[in-house]
PDB file of C-alpha atoms and ligand atoms in Angstrom:
ATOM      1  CA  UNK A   1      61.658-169.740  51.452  1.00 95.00           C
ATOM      2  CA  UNK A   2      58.182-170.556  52.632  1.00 98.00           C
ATOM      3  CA  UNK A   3      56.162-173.179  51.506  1.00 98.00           C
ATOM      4  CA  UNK A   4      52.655-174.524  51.490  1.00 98.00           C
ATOM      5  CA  UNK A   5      52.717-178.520  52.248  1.00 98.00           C
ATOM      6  CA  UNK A   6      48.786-179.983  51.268  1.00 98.00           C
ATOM      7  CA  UNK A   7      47.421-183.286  50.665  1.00 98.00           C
ATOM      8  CA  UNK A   8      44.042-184.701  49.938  1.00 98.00           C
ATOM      9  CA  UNK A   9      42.257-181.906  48.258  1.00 98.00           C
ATOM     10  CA  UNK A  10      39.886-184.299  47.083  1.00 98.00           C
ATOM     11  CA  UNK A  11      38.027-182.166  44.564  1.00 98.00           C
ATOM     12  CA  UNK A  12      36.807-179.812  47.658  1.00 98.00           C
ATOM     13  CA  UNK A  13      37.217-176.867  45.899  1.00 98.00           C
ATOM     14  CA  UNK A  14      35.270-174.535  48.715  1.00 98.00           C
ATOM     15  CA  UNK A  15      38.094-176.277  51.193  1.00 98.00           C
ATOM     16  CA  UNK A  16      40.945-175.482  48.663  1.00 98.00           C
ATOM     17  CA  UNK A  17      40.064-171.890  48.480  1.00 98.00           C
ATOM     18  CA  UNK A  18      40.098-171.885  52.151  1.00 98.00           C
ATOM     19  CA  UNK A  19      43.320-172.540  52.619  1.00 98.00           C
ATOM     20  CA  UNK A  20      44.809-170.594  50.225  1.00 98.00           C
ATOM     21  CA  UNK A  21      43.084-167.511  51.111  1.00 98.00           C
ATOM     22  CA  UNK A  22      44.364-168.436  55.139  1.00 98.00           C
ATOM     23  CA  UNK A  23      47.932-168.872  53.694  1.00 98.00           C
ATOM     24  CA  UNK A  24      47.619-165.558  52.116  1.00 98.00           C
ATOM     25  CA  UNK A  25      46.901-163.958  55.085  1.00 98.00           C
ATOM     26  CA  UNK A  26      49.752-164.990  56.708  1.00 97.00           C
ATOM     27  CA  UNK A  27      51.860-163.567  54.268  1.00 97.00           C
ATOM     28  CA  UNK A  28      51.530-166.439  51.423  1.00 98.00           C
ATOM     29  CA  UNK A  29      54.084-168.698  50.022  1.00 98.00           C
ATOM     30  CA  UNK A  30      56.559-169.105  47.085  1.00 98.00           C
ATOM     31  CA  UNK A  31      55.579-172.547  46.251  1.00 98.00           C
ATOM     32  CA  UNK A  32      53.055-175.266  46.923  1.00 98.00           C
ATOM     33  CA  UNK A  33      54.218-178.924  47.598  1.00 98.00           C
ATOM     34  CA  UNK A  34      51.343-181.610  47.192  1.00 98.00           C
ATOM     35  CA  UNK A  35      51.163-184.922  48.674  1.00 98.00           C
ATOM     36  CA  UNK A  36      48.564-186.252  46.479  1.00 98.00           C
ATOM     37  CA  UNK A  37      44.814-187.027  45.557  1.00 98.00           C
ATOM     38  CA  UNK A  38      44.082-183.527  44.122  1.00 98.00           C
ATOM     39  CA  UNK A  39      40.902-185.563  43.066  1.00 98.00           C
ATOM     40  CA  UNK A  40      38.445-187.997  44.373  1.00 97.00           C
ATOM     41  CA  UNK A  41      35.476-187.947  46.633  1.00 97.00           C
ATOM     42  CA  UNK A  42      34.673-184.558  45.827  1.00 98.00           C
ATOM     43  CA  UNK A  43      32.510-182.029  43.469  1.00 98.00           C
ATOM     44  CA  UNK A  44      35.377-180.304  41.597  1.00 98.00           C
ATOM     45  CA  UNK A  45      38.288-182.194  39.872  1.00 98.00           C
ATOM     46  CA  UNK A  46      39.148-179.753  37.099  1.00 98.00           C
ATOM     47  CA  UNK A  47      38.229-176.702  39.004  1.00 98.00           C
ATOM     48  CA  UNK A  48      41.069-177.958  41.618  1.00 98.00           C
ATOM     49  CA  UNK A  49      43.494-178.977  39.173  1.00 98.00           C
ATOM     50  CA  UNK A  50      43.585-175.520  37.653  1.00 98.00           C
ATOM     51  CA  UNK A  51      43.689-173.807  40.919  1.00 98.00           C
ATOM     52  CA  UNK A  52      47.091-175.287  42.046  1.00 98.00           C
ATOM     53  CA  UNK A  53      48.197-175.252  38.306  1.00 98.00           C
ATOM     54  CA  UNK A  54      48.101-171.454  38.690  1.00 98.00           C
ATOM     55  CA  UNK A  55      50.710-171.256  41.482  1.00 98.00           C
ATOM     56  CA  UNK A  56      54.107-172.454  40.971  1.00 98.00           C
ATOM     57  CA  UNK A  57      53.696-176.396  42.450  1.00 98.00           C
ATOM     58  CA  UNK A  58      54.953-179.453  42.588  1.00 98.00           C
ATOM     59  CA  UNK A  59      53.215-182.544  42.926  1.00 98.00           C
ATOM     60  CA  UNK A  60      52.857-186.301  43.595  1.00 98.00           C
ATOM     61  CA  UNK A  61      50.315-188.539  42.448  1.00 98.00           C
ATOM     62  CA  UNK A  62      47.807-190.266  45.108  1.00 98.00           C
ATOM     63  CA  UNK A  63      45.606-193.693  44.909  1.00 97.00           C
ATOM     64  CA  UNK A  64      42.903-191.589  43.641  1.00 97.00           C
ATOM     65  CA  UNK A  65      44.675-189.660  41.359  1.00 98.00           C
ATOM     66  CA  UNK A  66      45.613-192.510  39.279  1.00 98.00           C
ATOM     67  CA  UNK A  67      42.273-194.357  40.044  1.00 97.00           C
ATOM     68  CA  UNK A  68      40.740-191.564  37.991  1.00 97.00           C
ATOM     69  CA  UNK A  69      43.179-191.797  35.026  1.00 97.00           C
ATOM     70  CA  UNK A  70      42.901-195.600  34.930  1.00 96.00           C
ATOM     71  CA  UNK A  71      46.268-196.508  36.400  1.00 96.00           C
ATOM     72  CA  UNK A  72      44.747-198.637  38.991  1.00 94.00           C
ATOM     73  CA  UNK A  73      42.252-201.574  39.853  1.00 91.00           C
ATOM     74  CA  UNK A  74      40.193-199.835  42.006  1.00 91.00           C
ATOM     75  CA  UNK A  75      38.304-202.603  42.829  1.00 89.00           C
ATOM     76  CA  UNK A  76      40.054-202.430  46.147  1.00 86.00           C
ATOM     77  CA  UNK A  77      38.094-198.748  46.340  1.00 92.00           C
ATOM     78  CA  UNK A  78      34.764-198.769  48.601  1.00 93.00           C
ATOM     79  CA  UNK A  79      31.558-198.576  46.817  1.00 95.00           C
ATOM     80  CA  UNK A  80      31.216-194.858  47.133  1.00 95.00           C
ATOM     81  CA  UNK A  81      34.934-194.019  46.663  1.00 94.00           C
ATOM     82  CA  UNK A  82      34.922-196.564  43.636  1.00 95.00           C
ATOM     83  CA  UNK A  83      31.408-194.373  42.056  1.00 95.00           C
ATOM     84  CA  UNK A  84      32.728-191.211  43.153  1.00 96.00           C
ATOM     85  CA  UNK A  85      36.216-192.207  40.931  1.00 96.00           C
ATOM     86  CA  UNK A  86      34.175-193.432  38.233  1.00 96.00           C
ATOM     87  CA  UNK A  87      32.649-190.169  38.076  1.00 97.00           C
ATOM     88  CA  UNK A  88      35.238-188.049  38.332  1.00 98.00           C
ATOM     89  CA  UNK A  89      36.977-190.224  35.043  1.00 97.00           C
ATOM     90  CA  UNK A  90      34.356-188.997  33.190  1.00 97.00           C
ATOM     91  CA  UNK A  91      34.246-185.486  34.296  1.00 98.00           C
ATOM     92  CA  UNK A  92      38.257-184.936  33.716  1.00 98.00           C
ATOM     93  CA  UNK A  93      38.801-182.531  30.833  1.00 98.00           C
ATOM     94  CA  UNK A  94      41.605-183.659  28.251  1.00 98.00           C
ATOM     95  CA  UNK A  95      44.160-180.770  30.170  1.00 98.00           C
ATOM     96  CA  UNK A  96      43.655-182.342  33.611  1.00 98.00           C
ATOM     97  CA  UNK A  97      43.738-185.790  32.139  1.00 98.00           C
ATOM     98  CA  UNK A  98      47.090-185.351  31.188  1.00 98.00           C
ATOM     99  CA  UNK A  99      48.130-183.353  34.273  1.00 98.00           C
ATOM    100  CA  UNK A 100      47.373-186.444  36.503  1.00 98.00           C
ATOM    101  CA  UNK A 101      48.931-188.706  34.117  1.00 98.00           C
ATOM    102  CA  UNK A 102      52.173-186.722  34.244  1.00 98.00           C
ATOM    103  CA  UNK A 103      52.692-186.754  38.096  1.00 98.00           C
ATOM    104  CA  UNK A 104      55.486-188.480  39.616  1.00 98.00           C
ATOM    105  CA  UNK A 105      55.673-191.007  42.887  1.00 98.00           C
ATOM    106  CA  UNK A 106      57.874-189.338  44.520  1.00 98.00           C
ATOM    107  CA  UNK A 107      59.889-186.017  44.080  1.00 98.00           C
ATOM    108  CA  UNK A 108      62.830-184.989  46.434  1.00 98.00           C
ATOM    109  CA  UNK A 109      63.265-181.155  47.193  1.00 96.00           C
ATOM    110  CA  UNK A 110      65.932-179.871  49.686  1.00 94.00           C
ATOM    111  CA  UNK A 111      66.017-182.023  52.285  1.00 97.00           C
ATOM    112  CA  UNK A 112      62.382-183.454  52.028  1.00 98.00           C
ATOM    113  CA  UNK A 113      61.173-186.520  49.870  1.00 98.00           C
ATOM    114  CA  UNK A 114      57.974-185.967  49.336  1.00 98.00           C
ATOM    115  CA  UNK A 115      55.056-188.847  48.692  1.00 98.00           C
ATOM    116  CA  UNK A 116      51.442-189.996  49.083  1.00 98.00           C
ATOM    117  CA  UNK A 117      51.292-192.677  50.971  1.00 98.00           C
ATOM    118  CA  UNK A 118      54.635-193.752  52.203  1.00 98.00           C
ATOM    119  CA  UNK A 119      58.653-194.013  50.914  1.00 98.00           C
ATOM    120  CA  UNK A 120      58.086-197.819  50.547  1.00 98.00           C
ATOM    121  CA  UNK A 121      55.091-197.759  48.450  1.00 97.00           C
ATOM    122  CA  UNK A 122      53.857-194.075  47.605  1.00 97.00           C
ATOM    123  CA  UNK A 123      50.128-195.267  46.192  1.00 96.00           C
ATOM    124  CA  UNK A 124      49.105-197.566  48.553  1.00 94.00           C
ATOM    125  CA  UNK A 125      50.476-197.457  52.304  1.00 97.00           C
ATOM    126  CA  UNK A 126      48.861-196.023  55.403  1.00 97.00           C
ATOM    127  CA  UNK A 127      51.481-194.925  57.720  1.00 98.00           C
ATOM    128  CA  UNK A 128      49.358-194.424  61.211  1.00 97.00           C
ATOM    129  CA  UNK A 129      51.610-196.907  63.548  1.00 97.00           C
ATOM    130  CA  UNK A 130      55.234-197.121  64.777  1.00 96.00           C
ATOM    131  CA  UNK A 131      55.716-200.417  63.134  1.00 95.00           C
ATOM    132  CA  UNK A 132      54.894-199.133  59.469  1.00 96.00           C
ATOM    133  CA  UNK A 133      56.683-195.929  59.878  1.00 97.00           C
ATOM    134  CA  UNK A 134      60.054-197.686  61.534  1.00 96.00           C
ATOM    135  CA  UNK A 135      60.040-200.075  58.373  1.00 95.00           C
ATOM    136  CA  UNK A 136      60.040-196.520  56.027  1.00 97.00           C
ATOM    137  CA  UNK A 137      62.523-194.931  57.535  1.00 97.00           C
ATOM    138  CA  UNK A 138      65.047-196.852  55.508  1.00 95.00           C
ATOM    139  CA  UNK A 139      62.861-195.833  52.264  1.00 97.00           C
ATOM    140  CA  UNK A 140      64.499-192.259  52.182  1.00 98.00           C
ATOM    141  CA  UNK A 141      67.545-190.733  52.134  1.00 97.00           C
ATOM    142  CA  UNK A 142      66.448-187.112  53.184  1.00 98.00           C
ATOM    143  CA  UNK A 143      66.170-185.929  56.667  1.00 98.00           C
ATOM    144  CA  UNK A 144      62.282-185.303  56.096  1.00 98.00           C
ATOM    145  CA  UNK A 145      59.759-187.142  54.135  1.00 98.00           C
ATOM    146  CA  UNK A 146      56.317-185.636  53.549  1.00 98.00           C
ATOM    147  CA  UNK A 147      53.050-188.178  53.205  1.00 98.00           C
ATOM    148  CA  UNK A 148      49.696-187.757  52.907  1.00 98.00           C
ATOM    149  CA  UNK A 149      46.732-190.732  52.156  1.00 98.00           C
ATOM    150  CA  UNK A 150      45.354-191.088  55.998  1.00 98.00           C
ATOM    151  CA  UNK A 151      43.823-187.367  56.124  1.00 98.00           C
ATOM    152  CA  UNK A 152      45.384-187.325  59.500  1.00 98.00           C
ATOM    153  CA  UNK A 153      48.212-184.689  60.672  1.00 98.00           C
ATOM    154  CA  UNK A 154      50.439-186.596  62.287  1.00 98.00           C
ATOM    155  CA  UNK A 155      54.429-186.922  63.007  1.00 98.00           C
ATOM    156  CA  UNK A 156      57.108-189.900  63.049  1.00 98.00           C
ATOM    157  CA  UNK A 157      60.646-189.125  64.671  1.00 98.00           C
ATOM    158  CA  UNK A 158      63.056-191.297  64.395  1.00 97.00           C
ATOM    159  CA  UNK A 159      65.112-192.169  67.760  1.00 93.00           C
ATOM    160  CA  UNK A 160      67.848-194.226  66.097  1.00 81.00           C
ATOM    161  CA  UNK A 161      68.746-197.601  66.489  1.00 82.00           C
ATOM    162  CA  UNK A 162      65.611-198.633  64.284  1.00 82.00           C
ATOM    163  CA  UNK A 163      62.851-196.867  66.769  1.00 91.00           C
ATOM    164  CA  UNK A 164      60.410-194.345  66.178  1.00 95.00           C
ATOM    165  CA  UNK A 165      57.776-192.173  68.149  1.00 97.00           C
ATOM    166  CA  UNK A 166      54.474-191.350  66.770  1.00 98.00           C
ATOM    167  CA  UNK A 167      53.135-187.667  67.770  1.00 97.00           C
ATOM    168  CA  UNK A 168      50.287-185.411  66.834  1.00 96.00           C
ATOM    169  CA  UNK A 169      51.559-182.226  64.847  1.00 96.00           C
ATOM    170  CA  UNK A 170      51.410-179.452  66.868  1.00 95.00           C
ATOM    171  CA  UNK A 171      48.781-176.662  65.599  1.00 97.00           C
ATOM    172  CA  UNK A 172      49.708-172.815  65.251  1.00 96.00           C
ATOM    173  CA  UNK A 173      53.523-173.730  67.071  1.00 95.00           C
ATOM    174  CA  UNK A 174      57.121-173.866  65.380  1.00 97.00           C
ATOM    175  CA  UNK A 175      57.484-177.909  64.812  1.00 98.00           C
ATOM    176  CA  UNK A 176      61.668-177.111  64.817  1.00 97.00           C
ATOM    177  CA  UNK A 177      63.493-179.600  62.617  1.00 98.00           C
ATOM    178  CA  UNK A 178      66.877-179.029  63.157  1.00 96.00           C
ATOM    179  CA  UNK A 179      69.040-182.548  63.722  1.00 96.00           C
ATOM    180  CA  UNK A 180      66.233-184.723  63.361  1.00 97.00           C
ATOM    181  CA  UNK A 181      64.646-187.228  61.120  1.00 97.00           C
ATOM    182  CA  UNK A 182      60.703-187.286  60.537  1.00 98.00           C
ATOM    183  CA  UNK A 183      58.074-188.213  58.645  1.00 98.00           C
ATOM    184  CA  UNK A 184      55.133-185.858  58.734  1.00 98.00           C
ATOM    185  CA  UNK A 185      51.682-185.773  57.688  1.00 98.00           C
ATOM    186  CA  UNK A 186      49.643-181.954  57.174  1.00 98.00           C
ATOM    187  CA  UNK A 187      46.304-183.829  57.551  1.00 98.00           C
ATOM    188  CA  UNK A 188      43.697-183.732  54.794  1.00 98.00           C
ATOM    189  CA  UNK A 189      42.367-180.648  53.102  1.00 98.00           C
ATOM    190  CA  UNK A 190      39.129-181.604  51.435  1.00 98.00           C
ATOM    191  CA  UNK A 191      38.758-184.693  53.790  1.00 98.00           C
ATOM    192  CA  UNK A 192      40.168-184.212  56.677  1.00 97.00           C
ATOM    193  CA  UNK A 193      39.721-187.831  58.877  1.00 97.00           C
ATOM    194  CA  UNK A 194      40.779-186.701  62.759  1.00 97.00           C
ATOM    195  CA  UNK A 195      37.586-185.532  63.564  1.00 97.00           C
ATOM    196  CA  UNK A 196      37.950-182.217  63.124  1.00 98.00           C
ATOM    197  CA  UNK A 197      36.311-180.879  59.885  1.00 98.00           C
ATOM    198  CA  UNK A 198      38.268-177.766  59.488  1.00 98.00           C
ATOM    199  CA  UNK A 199      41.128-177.990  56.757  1.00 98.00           C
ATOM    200  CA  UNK A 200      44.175-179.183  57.510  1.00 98.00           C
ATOM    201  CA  UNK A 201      47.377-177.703  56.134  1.00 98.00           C
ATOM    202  CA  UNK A 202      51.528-177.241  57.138  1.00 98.00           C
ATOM    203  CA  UNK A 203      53.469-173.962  55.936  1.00 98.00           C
ATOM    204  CA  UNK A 204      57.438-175.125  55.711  1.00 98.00           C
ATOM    205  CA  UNK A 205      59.696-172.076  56.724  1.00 98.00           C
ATOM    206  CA  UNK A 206      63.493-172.806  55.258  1.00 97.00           C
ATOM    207  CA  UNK A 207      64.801-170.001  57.346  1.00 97.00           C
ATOM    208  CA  UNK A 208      63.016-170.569  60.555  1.00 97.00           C
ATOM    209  CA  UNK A 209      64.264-174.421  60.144  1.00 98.00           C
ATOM    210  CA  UNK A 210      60.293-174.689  60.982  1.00 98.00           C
ATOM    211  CA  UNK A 211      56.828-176.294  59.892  1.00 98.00           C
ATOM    212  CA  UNK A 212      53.730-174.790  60.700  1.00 98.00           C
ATOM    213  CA  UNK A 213      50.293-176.681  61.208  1.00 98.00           C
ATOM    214  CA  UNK A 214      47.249-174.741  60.615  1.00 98.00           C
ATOM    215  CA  UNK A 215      43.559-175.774  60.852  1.00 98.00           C
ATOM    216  CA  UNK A 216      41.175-173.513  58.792  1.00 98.00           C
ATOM    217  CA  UNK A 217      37.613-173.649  58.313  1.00 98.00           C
ATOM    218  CA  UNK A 218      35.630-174.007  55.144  1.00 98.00           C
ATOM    219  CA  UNK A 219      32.094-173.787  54.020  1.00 98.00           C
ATOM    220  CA  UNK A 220      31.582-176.940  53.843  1.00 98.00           C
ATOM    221  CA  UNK A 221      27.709-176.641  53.006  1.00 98.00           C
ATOM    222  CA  UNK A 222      28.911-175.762  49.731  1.00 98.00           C
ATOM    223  CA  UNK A 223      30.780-178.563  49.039  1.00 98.00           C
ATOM    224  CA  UNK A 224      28.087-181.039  49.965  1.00 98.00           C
ATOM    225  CA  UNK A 225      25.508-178.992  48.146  1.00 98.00           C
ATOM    226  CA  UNK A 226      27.685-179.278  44.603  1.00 98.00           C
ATOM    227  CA  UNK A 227      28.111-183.279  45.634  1.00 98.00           C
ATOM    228  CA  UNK A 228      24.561-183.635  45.917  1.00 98.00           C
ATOM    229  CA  UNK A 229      24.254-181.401  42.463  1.00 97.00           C
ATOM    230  CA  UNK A 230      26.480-183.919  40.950  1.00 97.00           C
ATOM    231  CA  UNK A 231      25.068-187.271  42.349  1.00 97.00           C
ATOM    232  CA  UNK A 232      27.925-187.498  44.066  1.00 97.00           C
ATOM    233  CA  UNK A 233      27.493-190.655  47.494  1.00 96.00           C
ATOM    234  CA  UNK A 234      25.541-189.045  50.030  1.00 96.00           C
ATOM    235  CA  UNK A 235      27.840-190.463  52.407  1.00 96.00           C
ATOM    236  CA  UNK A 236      30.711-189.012  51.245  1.00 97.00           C
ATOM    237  CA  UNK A 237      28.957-185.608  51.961  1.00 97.00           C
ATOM    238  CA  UNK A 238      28.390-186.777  54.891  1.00 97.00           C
ATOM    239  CA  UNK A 239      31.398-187.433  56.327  1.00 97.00           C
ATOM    240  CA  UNK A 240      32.879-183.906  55.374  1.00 98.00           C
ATOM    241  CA  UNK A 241      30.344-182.159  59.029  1.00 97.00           C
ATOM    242  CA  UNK A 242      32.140-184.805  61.160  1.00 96.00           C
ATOM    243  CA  UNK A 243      35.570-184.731  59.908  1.00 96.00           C
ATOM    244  CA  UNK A 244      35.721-188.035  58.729  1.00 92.00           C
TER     245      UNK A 244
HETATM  246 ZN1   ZN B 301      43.147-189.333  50.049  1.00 59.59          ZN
END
């Protein structure tokens, strides 16, 4: 089975596209696992929501996610994340409402646990050091857990005896993960935060024992255009030309 491992869509509906249409071309994928924040930041919540709710999915829920549904305080948001989630409250149709409110923290599949931020706390956690990731390690009982949250493709490994190694994901390689334990990160689809603006997406390959990191990229003119459209933080526009 082959399938498509995304995070951080963030409403980027150009960026969503993107990636689908890539994955196609290399031969597509049976399902679609989702680390979280289908919404947020960008121009088109319900337009994003119904995309993925047309392929067969599963999906977590992210900060943002449940920012948007009222779940959360986000007073801990930044100004333009907080207006941009305000926004996108009042721009959620009563279908996509209830789709948000009906995702789960964390969902296990095979051998992978998949979450937004980390195992120990799926909303809120940023797992970008050793020390973080080490702790999580004990959070999950599969070989593989799948975050999203930093926008940053990135890998854990544990080395045993309570150590870990933090690594970049290798891009357009076989990432082999046969007898080890990792936590990985695809990067960011509508948001991506390495520097690099392009999409950022994994394919997971149960037969090859193998994930995939891709980088494809979007129009992202398009994007800003329908965030300036919508009064949408100029900032957050911004950020999409530099990749972060
Ligand atoms: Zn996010």
């Amino acid at each position: 089975m082959r399938c498509l491992v995304i995070a951080d869509i963030h409403s980027n509906l150009a960026a969503l596209e993107a990636v689908l249409d890539d994955v196609e071309r290399r031969g597509g994928v049976e399902e679609i696992w989702c680390l979280g924040d289908v919404v947020g930041y960008g121009p088109d919540p319900n337009e994003c929501i119904r995309l993925l709710r047309q392929y067969k999915h599963i999906c977590v829920a992210g900060n943002h996610d449940w920012g948007a549904i009222g779940r959360i305080d986000i007073s801990d948001f930044n100004p333009d994340a907080a207006s941009a989630c305000r926004w996108t409250s009042r721009e959620l149709g009563p279908g996509e409402t209830q789709y948000l409110e009906g995702l789960p923290l964390t969902i296990c599949r095979e051998d992978f646990t998949l979450v937004h931020g980390s195992p120990r706390e799926p909303i809120w956690e940023y797992l970008l050091s050793t020390s973080s990731a080490r702790i999580n390690f004990a959070y999950f009982k599969t070989n593989f857990c799948l975050v999203g949250h930093s926008h940053i493709p990135l890998m854990f490994e544990s080395t045993g005896e309570g150590q870990c190694l933090l690594s970049g994901l290798p891009l357009n390689t076989p990432l082999n993960l046969e007898g080890r334990r990792l936590i990985i990160n695809p990067g960011g689809v509508g948001q991506p935060r390495d520097g690099d603006p392009r999409a950022s997406y994994a394919i997971y390959d149960s037969d090859e024992g193998a994930i995939y990191h891709y980088r494809i990229p979007y129009d992202i003119a398009v994007t800003q255009q329908r965030m300036a459209k919508r009064g949408l933080p100029l900032s957050l526009a911004e950020r999409l030309s530099f990749g972060w």
